[in-house]
């Protein structure tokens, strides 16, 4: 009982305080990294909606991140006077729509087939981004997305020129989305998804509509990835094909597995480890991706729980909301 | 570009050459999938490694034929190691982790290739005897591309012979349908798996060496081929060699003629085909089970 009070009250408050104080304590470089971790954490958690909660292994999750990033960038750049949040909304909707359409084809399939289809559709979207120069800028990408004058958010004007403001803007959206996601997975729908993961046949026999549940979680994951993608576009102020390429799909897969796919917070930790690890190792060697790959193989062979599994279980119990 | 009969034939030949190469790659993938139920993502990386290894053997020895023999042998050994020390270890953890481990190997092999050979294309010349053109039935066409058709056909006939006419092939086909029964009959199934995986990897390596002088060796070649072979598998149906063959032909010709007529869609023809097949026949052209 006392623990749940601690979890529901003290711990989030402490974390919240740290996040609010961060840009005033940390250097600009570190604030930038923290912002990056924030939207990647959202992206990685959305990836884990598929793998951790529904048991669906996707190799093409960058498709939705990229859709979010591209559509946000294109609409803000080409629609005069479009509100920043409207542009982000359009990007998010585009990603969700992509999730419905592609998910419709993919969720009927299991295992290898599912994985392969997600990858093929991702590559298809990448090819469009690469080829359709008039709209996407091809390999030159799209720059200068952020509105030049401060954005009117009703109760105050936000100038996205400063990194501190970018950090607060990104972090607030990410924290809100993560909290909503946390509660969504604790609804009856969340239980359905886990039932489907554990035993699809039984879930179908009990009367769950398995394909529909999978399509809903697929779309939700795409929507979240789209939000992360649109935040990425604003943070970088630039979108190119790397945002929608298979390399990005690989990165988010690594993040989720580094942290651990068995819990909600695993991928958040994974995003942090990924950003810091790649920053550190890329300063030591130009072949850092090789070491990243080796680390990933070691995880798959020996540490299925990811890094979150290395935290002693007594300590981890503190973070669990239910008894 | 005028459409004369000879230009149409040449375009069709282009499509056929790429289709046969695609099938050569897809055959190894299908073999492993049919046997072990694992979609080996690393297959595309082995194909790339085969091409680079072949190009180095060619530079060192000066003989393309040596490269054609040695590179697949080297890849076969590597495949055996990967199966024994990686794939077999995660088999008990289920399907997802098998996929993930082959994906990890794909990633690492790709990085190793960049590390050793650098992140740029390496030109690879066909052997002298195949460097010219052949004039046959009024059509002039590069000899090396005919060679691709011939070697792919030979490999496929060889595979067919092994599967249909030898004890080994019978054991493999039996293990596909019921591994535990074959094991009980005293055939060493794990060793059979090792052999099949190694063979599939060697085939990928062979395809890589063959592809080198035709498509060039470049860092993205593994990924390009992977996407096309995956589309072949989806269109043809999982685990069906005949399906893979028909799908390879469709994709090869579609790309060859498609680029001619609608160059704007050059990169997406295979995906459009895949989408059409998924809508009309979700199991693929020759696939049986969903």
XYZ file of C-alpha atoms in Angstrom:
613
model
C 0.000 0.000 0.000
C 2.670 2.464 1.027
C 4.590 1.500 -2.051
C 1.770 2.350 -4.395
C 1.475 5.780 -2.787
C 5.192 6.193 -3.306
C 4.855 5.172 -6.955
C 1.809 7.277 -7.691
C 3.042 10.351 -5.918
C 6.611 10.842 -4.858
C 8.473 9.172 -7.671
C 6.731 10.885 -10.616
C 7.025 14.215 -8.810
C 10.756 13.734 -8.342
C 11.243 12.740 -11.973
C 9.068 15.651 -13.065
C 11.114 18.096 -11.025
C 14.328 16.767 -12.515
C 12.953 17.108 -16.045
C 11.824 20.686 -15.379
C 15.184 21.642 -13.894
C 17.265 19.841 -16.513
C 17.812 22.589 -19.125
C 18.859 25.050 -16.413
C 21.412 22.641 -14.975
C 22.705 20.919 -18.094
C 24.775 22.315 -20.915
C 23.224 23.084 -24.294
C 24.707 19.921 -25.790
C 23.244 17.781 -23.021
C 19.870 19.483 -23.310
C 19.882 18.688 -27.000
C 20.651 15.051 -26.229
C 17.886 14.883 -23.663
C 15.418 16.272 -26.202
C 16.563 13.642 -28.668
C 16.110 10.947 -26.041
C 12.597 12.244 -25.368
C 11.223 11.781 -28.880
C 13.175 8.575 -29.417
C 11.741 7.240 -26.158
C 8.244 7.901 -27.494
C 9.198 6.198 -30.766
C 10.686 3.186 -28.962
C 7.656 2.837 -26.676
C 5.410 2.913 -29.750
C 7.550 0.144 -31.245
C 7.033 -1.850 -28.102
C 3.245 -1.526 -28.371
C 3.776 -3.976 -31.214
C 6.463 -6.283 -29.909
C 6.161 -6.152 -26.146
C 2.371 -6.001 -25.920
C 1.107 -7.712 -29.056
C 4.081 -9.951 -29.901
C 4.351 -8.457 -33.403
C 7.927 -8.120 -34.639
C 8.132 -5.200 -37.067
C 11.128 -4.319 -39.205
C 9.456 -1.310 -40.744
C 8.403 0.983 -37.946
C 10.266 3.970 -39.415
C 7.528 4.166 -42.055
C 5.245 5.931 -39.556
C 7.970 7.981 -37.898
C 8.917 9.158 -41.385
C 5.316 9.845 -42.400
C 4.890 11.982 -39.292
C 8.128 13.847 -39.946
C 7.591 14.379 -43.669
C 3.931 15.390 -43.561
C 4.603 17.797 -40.677
C 7.493 19.348 -42.578
C 5.710 19.538 -45.942
C 2.499 21.007 -44.548
C 4.291 23.634 -42.433
C 6.473 24.602 -45.357
C 3.873 24.772 -48.093
C 0.649 25.805 -46.371
C 0.974 29.506 -45.604
C -0.107 30.506 -42.102
C -0.652 26.931 -40.927
C -0.500 26.649 -37.161
C 2.397 24.596 -35.806
C 0.122 22.236 -33.906
C -2.070 21.790 -36.997
C 1.011 20.751 -38.964
C 1.954 18.252 -36.271
C -1.627 17.004 -36.209
C -1.563 16.436 -39.958
C 1.703 14.501 -39.637
C 0.277 12.375 -36.848
C -2.914 11.687 -38.812
C -0.909 10.722 -41.887
C 1.091 8.252 -39.806
C -2.074 6.783 -38.275
C -3.658 6.485 -41.709
C -0.527 4.745 -43.000
C -0.774 2.434 -39.996
C -4.372 1.498 -40.831
C -3.658 0.807 -44.500
C -0.387 -1.075 -44.046
C -1.586 -2.742 -40.870
C -4.602 -4.061 -42.771
C -2.230 -6.114 -44.948
C 0.238 -7.030 -42.230
C -1.773 -8.082 -39.184
C -3.414 -11.013 -40.960
C 0.020 -12.590 -41.088
C 2.128 -14.128 -38.377
C 5.829 -14.275 -37.583
C 8.164 -14.103 -40.532
C 5.493 -13.045 -42.966
C 4.464 -10.108 -40.807
C 8.073 -9.023 -40.327
C 8.777 -9.232 -44.032
C 5.685 -7.279 -45.050
C 6.399 -4.453 -42.616
C 9.898 -4.206 -44.056
C 8.690 -4.202 -47.654
C 6.092 -1.481 -47.016
C 8.707 0.600 -45.209
C 11.020 0.313 -48.187
C 8.138 1.254 -50.502
C 7.548 4.509 -48.609
C 11.271 5.169 -48.532
C 11.410 4.749 -52.314
C 8.614 7.298 -52.703
C 10.397 9.765 -50.407
C 13.584 9.249 -52.371
C 12.063 9.539 -55.826
C 9.358 12.161 -55.478
C 11.748 15.090 -55.416
C 9.159 17.808 -56.104
C 7.481 17.099 -52.771
C 10.098 15.533 -50.506
C 13.274 17.083 -51.847
C 14.663 13.590 -52.455
C 18.023 13.059 -50.784
C 18.398 16.815 -50.174
C 15.493 16.677 -47.743
C 13.371 19.559 -46.471
C 14.827 22.266 -44.243
C 13.571 25.439 -42.586
C 10.384 23.961 -41.142
C 10.027 25.902 -37.916
C 7.946 29.087 -38.172
C 10.129 32.177 -37.940
C 7.895 34.048 -35.522
C 6.820 32.720 -32.088
C 3.912 30.280 -32.142
C 0.661 31.352 -30.514
C -0.399 28.616 -28.103
C -3.385 30.482 -26.685
C -2.064 31.206 -23.218
C 1.457 32.165 -24.291
C 3.728 32.574 -27.308
C 6.352 29.923 -27.852
C 9.574 30.743 -29.637
C 11.031 27.470 -30.924
C 14.305 29.164 -31.738
C 15.832 28.388 -28.356
C 16.845 24.885 -27.368
C 15.368 25.297 -23.897
C 11.936 25.991 -25.373
C 12.308 23.096 -27.802
C 13.167 20.875 -24.882
C 10.125 21.889 -22.832
C 7.813 21.632 -25.825
C 9.086 18.161 -26.795
C 9.267 16.853 -23.253
C 5.720 17.972 -22.352
C 4.221 16.276 -25.394
C 6.261 13.115 -24.831
C 5.393 12.861 -21.138
C 1.674 13.393 -21.850
C 1.702 10.775 -24.614
C 3.603 8.278 -22.476
C 1.149 8.747 -19.616
C -1.833 8.233 -21.941
C -0.178 5.149 -23.416
C 0.441 3.753 -19.943
C -3.250 4.014 -19.089
C -4.421 2.752 -22.481
C -2.528 -0.484 -21.952
C -4.271 -0.902 -18.604
C -7.760 -0.798 -20.107
C -9.645 -3.954 -21.098
C -8.267 -3.381 -24.578
C -4.733 -3.708 -23.197
C -5.699 -7.023 -21.628
C -7.123 -8.187 -24.953
C -3.876 -7.415 -26.709
C -1.893 -9.381 -24.158
C -4.307 -12.284 -24.456
C -3.748 -12.238 -28.208
C 0.004 -12.248 -27.673
C -0.040 -15.168 -25.252
C -2.351 -17.365 -27.277
C -4.059 -16.149 -30.401
C -6.223 -19.222 -30.855
C -7.589 -19.100 -27.329
C -8.234 -15.384 -27.581
C -10.226 -16.000 -30.751
C -12.160 -18.807 -29.072
C -13.078 -16.655 -26.095
C -14.598 -14.336 -28.630
C -12.024 -11.608 -29.138
C -11.702 -10.249 -32.651
C -7.986 -10.958 -32.976
C -7.294 -9.189 -36.259
C -9.219 -6.107 -35.229
C -7.329 -5.881 -31.927
C -4.037 -6.230 -33.755
C -5.019 -3.575 -36.262
C -5.985 -1.186 -33.445
C -2.642 -1.633 -31.666
C -0.810 -1.353 -34.994
C -2.562 1.927 -35.751
C -1.944 3.219 -32.243
C 1.744 2.383 -32.563
C 1.838 4.166 -35.930
C 0.105 7.216 -34.465
C 2.600 7.428 -31.589
C 5.494 6.956 -33.992
C 4.022 9.782 -36.067
C 3.986 12.138 -33.076
C 7.619 11.217 -32.380
C 8.434 11.820 -36.046
C 6.836 15.250 -36.107
C 8.742 16.220 -32.934
C 11.900 14.959 -34.623
C 11.194 17.133 -37.670
C 10.769 20.234 -35.483
C 13.823 19.478 -33.380
C 16.097 18.904 -36.372
C 14.344 21.590 -38.438
C 15.153 19.218 -41.283
C 13.763 15.964 -42.673
C 15.487 13.686 -45.165
C 15.115 10.104 -46.320
C 17.027 8.844 -43.267
C 13.890 9.540 -41.204
C 11.906 6.977 -43.162
C 14.671 4.536 -44.149
C 15.261 1.051 -42.831
C 18.173 2.400 -40.820
C 15.690 4.235 -38.609
C 13.628 1.054 -38.273
C 16.787 -0.717 -37.166
C 17.584 1.973 -34.621
C 14.198 1.856 -32.955
C 14.338 -1.925 -32.821
C 17.747 -1.680 -31.143
C 16.456 0.892 -28.655
C 13.501 -1.229 -27.620
C 15.628 -4.357 -27.194
C 18.511 -2.569 -25.475
C 16.187 -1.295 -22.788
C 13.998 -4.363 -22.666
C 10.717 -5.182 -24.362
C 9.190 -6.812 -21.302
C 8.057 -3.605 -19.627
C 6.598 -0.232 -20.460
C 9.675 1.675 -19.304
C 12.261 -0.575 -20.928
C 12.279 1.189 -24.312
C 12.550 4.595 -22.588
C 15.708 3.420 -20.878
C 16.739 1.880 -24.188
C 16.400 5.194 -26.019
C 18.586 6.875 -23.390
C 21.219 4.136 -23.555
C 21.140 4.179 -27.348
C 21.661 7.931 -27.642
C 24.448 8.045 -25.039
C 26.104 4.825 -26.211
C 26.187 5.846 -29.869
C 27.424 9.311 -28.918
C 30.209 7.806 -26.835
C 31.273 5.028 -29.165
C 31.084 7.115 -32.325
C 33.595 9.479 -30.750
C 35.980 6.539 -30.280
C 35.684 4.705 -33.589
C 34.162 5.300 -36.983
C 33.017 1.676 -37.020
C 30.698 2.223 -34.098
C 27.782 0.575 -35.868
C 29.665 -2.702 -35.853
C 29.916 -2.607 -32.054
C 26.267 -1.665 -31.816
C 25.400 -4.747 -33.864
C 27.592 -6.972 -31.710
C 25.955 -5.592 -28.567
C 22.566 -6.345 -30.075
C 23.525 -9.947 -30.888
C 24.825 -10.447 -27.342
C 21.495 -9.162 -26.003
C 19.486 -11.480 -28.229
C 21.652 -14.437 -27.188
C 21.976 -13.863 -23.460
C 19.902 -10.965 -22.107
C 16.367 -11.138 -23.387
C 15.241 -8.662 -20.769
C 17.561 -5.975 -22.027
C 19.320 -3.545 -19.705
C 16.262 -3.081 -17.541
C 16.713 -6.742 -16.613
C 20.064 -5.877 -15.060
C 18.380 -3.700 -12.454
C 17.936 -5.816 -9.305
C 14.356 -7.074 -9.069
C 13.789 -5.556 -5.605
C 14.543 -2.150 -7.020
C 12.407 -2.828 -10.076
C 9.423 -3.782 -7.910
C 9.283 -0.155 -6.795
C 8.408 0.881 -10.332
C 5.582 -1.590 -10.707
C 2.250 0.044 -10.217
C 0.255 -3.039 -9.353
C 0.921 -5.600 -6.665
C 13.876 4.847 -77.679
C 12.224 3.100 -80.562
C 10.341 -0.096 -80.088
C 11.711 -2.474 -82.637
C 11.494 -6.205 -82.288
C 15.153 -6.550 -81.395
C 14.963 -3.857 -78.724
C 11.971 -5.609 -77.178
C 13.874 -8.907 -77.154
C 16.887 -7.224 -75.565
C 14.708 -5.634 -72.925
C 13.096 -9.003 -72.241
C 16.573 -10.529 -71.918
C 17.540 -7.843 -69.389
C 14.489 -8.776 -67.378
C 15.228 -12.480 -67.653
C 18.840 -12.071 -66.512
C 17.822 -10.122 -63.434
C 14.998 -12.573 -62.785
C 17.358 -15.558 -62.853
C 19.774 -13.828 -60.515
C 16.911 -12.942 -58.203
C 15.792 -16.539 -58.260
C 19.311 -17.724 -57.478
C 19.248 -15.565 -54.339
C 15.656 -16.431 -53.467
C 16.278 -20.174 -53.854
C 18.719 -20.270 -50.939
C 16.325 -18.220 -48.835
C 13.386 -20.462 -49.712
C 15.458 -23.587 -49.028
C 16.316 -22.452 -45.514
C 12.805 -21.225 -44.860
C 11.201 -24.436 -46.066
C 13.515 -26.530 -43.922
C 13.827 -24.562 -40.707
C 10.840 -22.231 -40.842
C 13.216 -19.302 -40.359
C 13.197 -16.274 -42.576
C 16.931 -15.718 -42.780
C 17.388 -11.961 -43.045
C 21.159 -12.437 -43.004
C 20.855 -14.116 -46.409
C 21.098 -10.738 -48.132
C 24.242 -9.880 -46.169
C 25.821 -13.194 -47.161
C 25.053 -12.353 -50.782
C 26.846 -9.042 -50.394
C 29.779 -10.626 -48.570
C 30.040 -13.200 -51.380
C 30.322 -10.423 -53.936
C 33.039 -8.562 -52.003
C 34.971 -11.710 -51.156
C 34.749 -12.714 -54.818
C 36.065 -9.342 -55.938
C 39.064 -9.673 -53.595
C 39.826 -13.230 -54.706
C 39.621 -11.948 -58.280
C 42.135 -9.190 -57.531
C 44.525 -11.491 -55.660
C 44.464 -14.513 -57.964
C 43.382 -12.861 -61.169
C 40.928 -15.663 -61.763
C 37.190 -15.143 -61.802
C 36.619 -18.890 -61.810
C 38.560 -19.320 -58.584
C 36.414 -16.580 -57.025
C 33.320 -18.381 -58.241
C 34.417 -21.543 -56.427
C 36.204 -20.223 -53.328
C 33.822 -17.473 -52.230
C 30.799 -19.789 -51.888
C 32.941 -22.279 -49.957
C 34.024 -19.543 -47.572
C 30.431 -18.392 -47.175
C 29.273 -21.953 -46.599
C 31.726 -22.270 -43.704
C 30.556 -18.966 -42.258
C 26.948 -20.099 -42.583
C 27.755 -23.277 -40.676
C 29.291 -21.222 -37.861
C 26.310 -18.871 -37.726
C 23.878 -21.765 -37.555
C 25.856 -23.634 -34.917
C 26.714 -20.774 -32.567
C 23.894 -18.285 -33.073
C 20.759 -19.661 -34.662
C 20.743 -22.960 -32.788
C 21.190 -21.193 -29.470
C 18.055 -19.077 -29.839
C 15.889 -21.799 -31.364
C 14.382 -22.650 -27.980
C 13.345 -19.027 -27.429
C 11.011 -19.115 -30.356
C 10.420 -17.545 -33.667
C 10.929 -13.878 -32.906
C 14.406 -14.390 -31.535
C 15.461 -16.486 -34.523
C 14.409 -13.611 -36.756
C 16.185 -11.129 -34.523
C 19.435 -13.067 -34.515
C 19.518 -13.329 -38.307
C 18.746 -9.625 -38.415
C 21.657 -8.946 -36.037
C 23.960 -11.015 -38.241
C 22.710 -9.092 -41.300
C 23.599 -5.835 -39.598
C 27.027 -6.924 -38.350
C 28.093 -8.546 -41.633
C 27.116 -5.360 -43.452
C 29.274 -3.334 -41.069
C 32.186 -5.768 -41.430
C 32.025 -5.369 -45.201
C 32.160 -1.575 -44.803
C 35.056 -1.952 -42.372
C 37.152 -4.209 -44.591
C 36.297 -2.904 -48.055
C 35.249 0.659 -47.318
C 31.943 2.340 -47.958
C 32.173 2.654 -51.727
C 31.559 0.530 -54.835
C 34.223 -1.803 -56.181
C 34.219 -2.474 -59.899
C 34.402 -6.121 -60.861
C 35.236 -7.216 -64.397
C 33.871 -10.337 -65.987
C 36.505 -12.899 -67.023
C 38.125 -12.325 -70.399
C 36.278 -15.102 -72.123
C 32.940 -13.588 -71.104
C 33.789 -9.911 -71.537
C 32.648 -9.565 -75.130
C 29.282 -9.787 -76.789
C 27.572 -12.711 -78.390
C 25.770 -12.313 -81.664
C 23.003 -14.856 -81.703
C 19.951 -14.920 -83.924
C 20.616 -11.353 -85.043
C 20.782 -9.995 -81.512
C 23.972 -8.757 -79.911
C 24.054 -9.232 -76.180
C 26.820 -9.248 -73.526
C 28.250 -12.733 -73.094
C 28.411 -12.388 -69.319
C 24.653 -12.042 -69.085
C 24.165 -15.257 -70.991
C 26.553 -16.806 -68.499
C 24.273 -15.674 -65.648
C 21.344 -17.446 -67.305
C 23.389 -20.609 -67.799
C 24.840 -20.800 -64.294
C 21.498 -20.069 -62.641
C 19.853 -22.787 -64.713
C 22.653 -25.224 -63.831
C 22.399 -24.502 -60.114
C 18.647 -24.949 -60.164
C 18.861 -28.234 -62.061
C 21.490 -29.355 -59.569
C 19.202 -28.450 -56.675
C 16.324 -30.242 -58.308
C 18.454 -33.332 -58.778
C 19.616 -33.357 -55.160
C 16.090 -32.971 -53.847
C 14.341 -35.416 -56.105
C 16.934 -38.097 -56.707
C 19.267 -38.452 -53.721
C 18.911 -39.896 -50.240
C 20.017 -36.565 -48.796
C 17.255 -34.744 -50.637
C 14.681 -37.234 -49.434
C 15.890 -36.779 -45.848
C 15.679 -32.991 -46.179
C 12.189 -33.106 -47.636
C 11.118 -35.477 -44.892
C 12.608 -33.232 -42.210
C 10.639 -30.299 -43.633
C 7.382 -32.095 -43.001
C 8.257 -33.858 -39.746
C 11.644 -33.203 -38.188
C 11.108 -35.183 -35.002
C 10.075 -38.305 -36.927
C 13.131 -38.108 -39.158
C 15.222 -37.704 -36.018
C 13.627 -40.822 -34.560
C 14.522 -42.742 -37.713
C 18.164 -42.184 -36.891
C 18.983 -39.293 -39.187
C 20.931 -36.562 -37.449
C 18.505 -33.677 -37.990
C 20.573 -30.952 -36.301
C 23.427 -31.829 -38.647
C 20.994 -31.753 -41.543
C 19.878 -28.260 -40.481
C 23.502 -27.179 -40.291
C 24.109 -28.527 -43.780
C 21.041 -26.872 -45.274
C 21.807 -23.511 -43.691
C 25.393 -23.748 -44.842
C 24.229 -24.696 -48.341
C 21.777 -21.810 -48.453
C 24.538 -19.423 -47.384
C 26.894 -20.813 -50.021
C 24.176 -20.238 -52.627
C 23.871 -16.632 -51.463
C 27.647 -16.274 -51.819
C 27.572 -17.762 -55.301
C 24.787 -15.381 -56.305
C 26.914 -12.522 -54.974
C 29.943 -13.446 -57.080
C 27.754 -13.903 -60.153
C 26.039 -10.558 -59.510
C 29.311 -8.645 -59.018
C 30.272 -8.019 -62.665
C 26.616 -7.523 -63.608
C 25.228 -5.196 -60.932
C 28.514 -4.081 -59.398
C 29.556 -4.504 -55.770
C 28.350 -1.596 -53.667
C 27.446 -1.148 -49.973
C 23.689 -1.073 -50.513
C 23.562 -4.190 -52.676
C 22.502 -6.465 -49.833
C 19.557 -4.293 -48.888
C 18.438 -3.819 -52.498
C 18.505 -7.546 -53.102
C 16.861 -8.305 -49.768
C 13.826 -6.167 -50.542
C 13.429 -7.721 -53.990
C 13.787 -11.284 -52.718
C 11.256 -10.593 -49.968
C 8.812 -9.367 -52.572
C 9.523 -12.550 -54.551
C 8.672 -14.612 -51.488
C 5.443 -12.686 -50.863
C 4.331 -12.806 -54.498
C 5.332 -16.420 -55.099
C 4.097 -17.766 -51.794
C 6.142 -18.853 -48.816
C 8.402 -21.853 -49.268
C 7.405 -22.543 -52.873
C 10.336 -22.825 -55.303
C 8.021 -22.739 -58.307
C 6.322 -19.662 -56.902
C 9.693 -18.013 -56.377
C 10.601 -18.761 -59.983
C 7.411 -17.279 -61.443
C 7.570 -14.254 -59.129
C 11.218 -13.619 -60.059
C 10.272 -13.627 -63.751
C 7.395 -11.241 -63.118
C 9.532 -8.808 -61.140
C 12.456 -8.986 -63.554
C 10.344 -8.275 -66.621
C 8.171 -5.715 -64.854
C 11.224 -3.693 -63.847
C 12.888 -4.078 -67.207
C 9.906 -2.900 -69.241
C 8.516 -0.637 -66.549
C 11.601 1.576 -66.475
C 11.292 1.870 -70.239
C 7.712 3.115 -70.209
C 7.253 4.786 -66.809
C 10.720 5.728 -65.527
C 9.176 7.757 -62.697
C 7.974 4.599 -60.977
C 11.310 2.820 -61.336
C 11.731 2.004 -57.656
C 8.209 0.954 -56.834
C 7.124 -1.564 -59.495
C 7.817 -4.570 -57.327
C 5.808 -3.044 -54.474
C 2.846 -2.366 -56.727
C 2.959 -5.988 -57.865
C 3.186 -7.086 -54.243
C 0.196 -4.952 -53.257
C -1.895 -6.331 -56.145
C -1.033 -9.910 -55.212
C -1.728 -9.262 -51.519
C -5.163 -7.906 -52.352
C -6.128 -10.628 -54.809
C -4.318 -13.686 -53.462
C -3.129 -13.111 -49.884
C -1.273 -16.433 -49.775
C 0.829 -15.565 -52.826
C 0.528 -17.148 -56.263
C 1.619 -20.636 -55.209
C 1.294 -20.451 -51.447
C -1.097 -22.831 -49.779
C -1.301 -22.034 -46.114
C -2.116 -18.603 -44.755
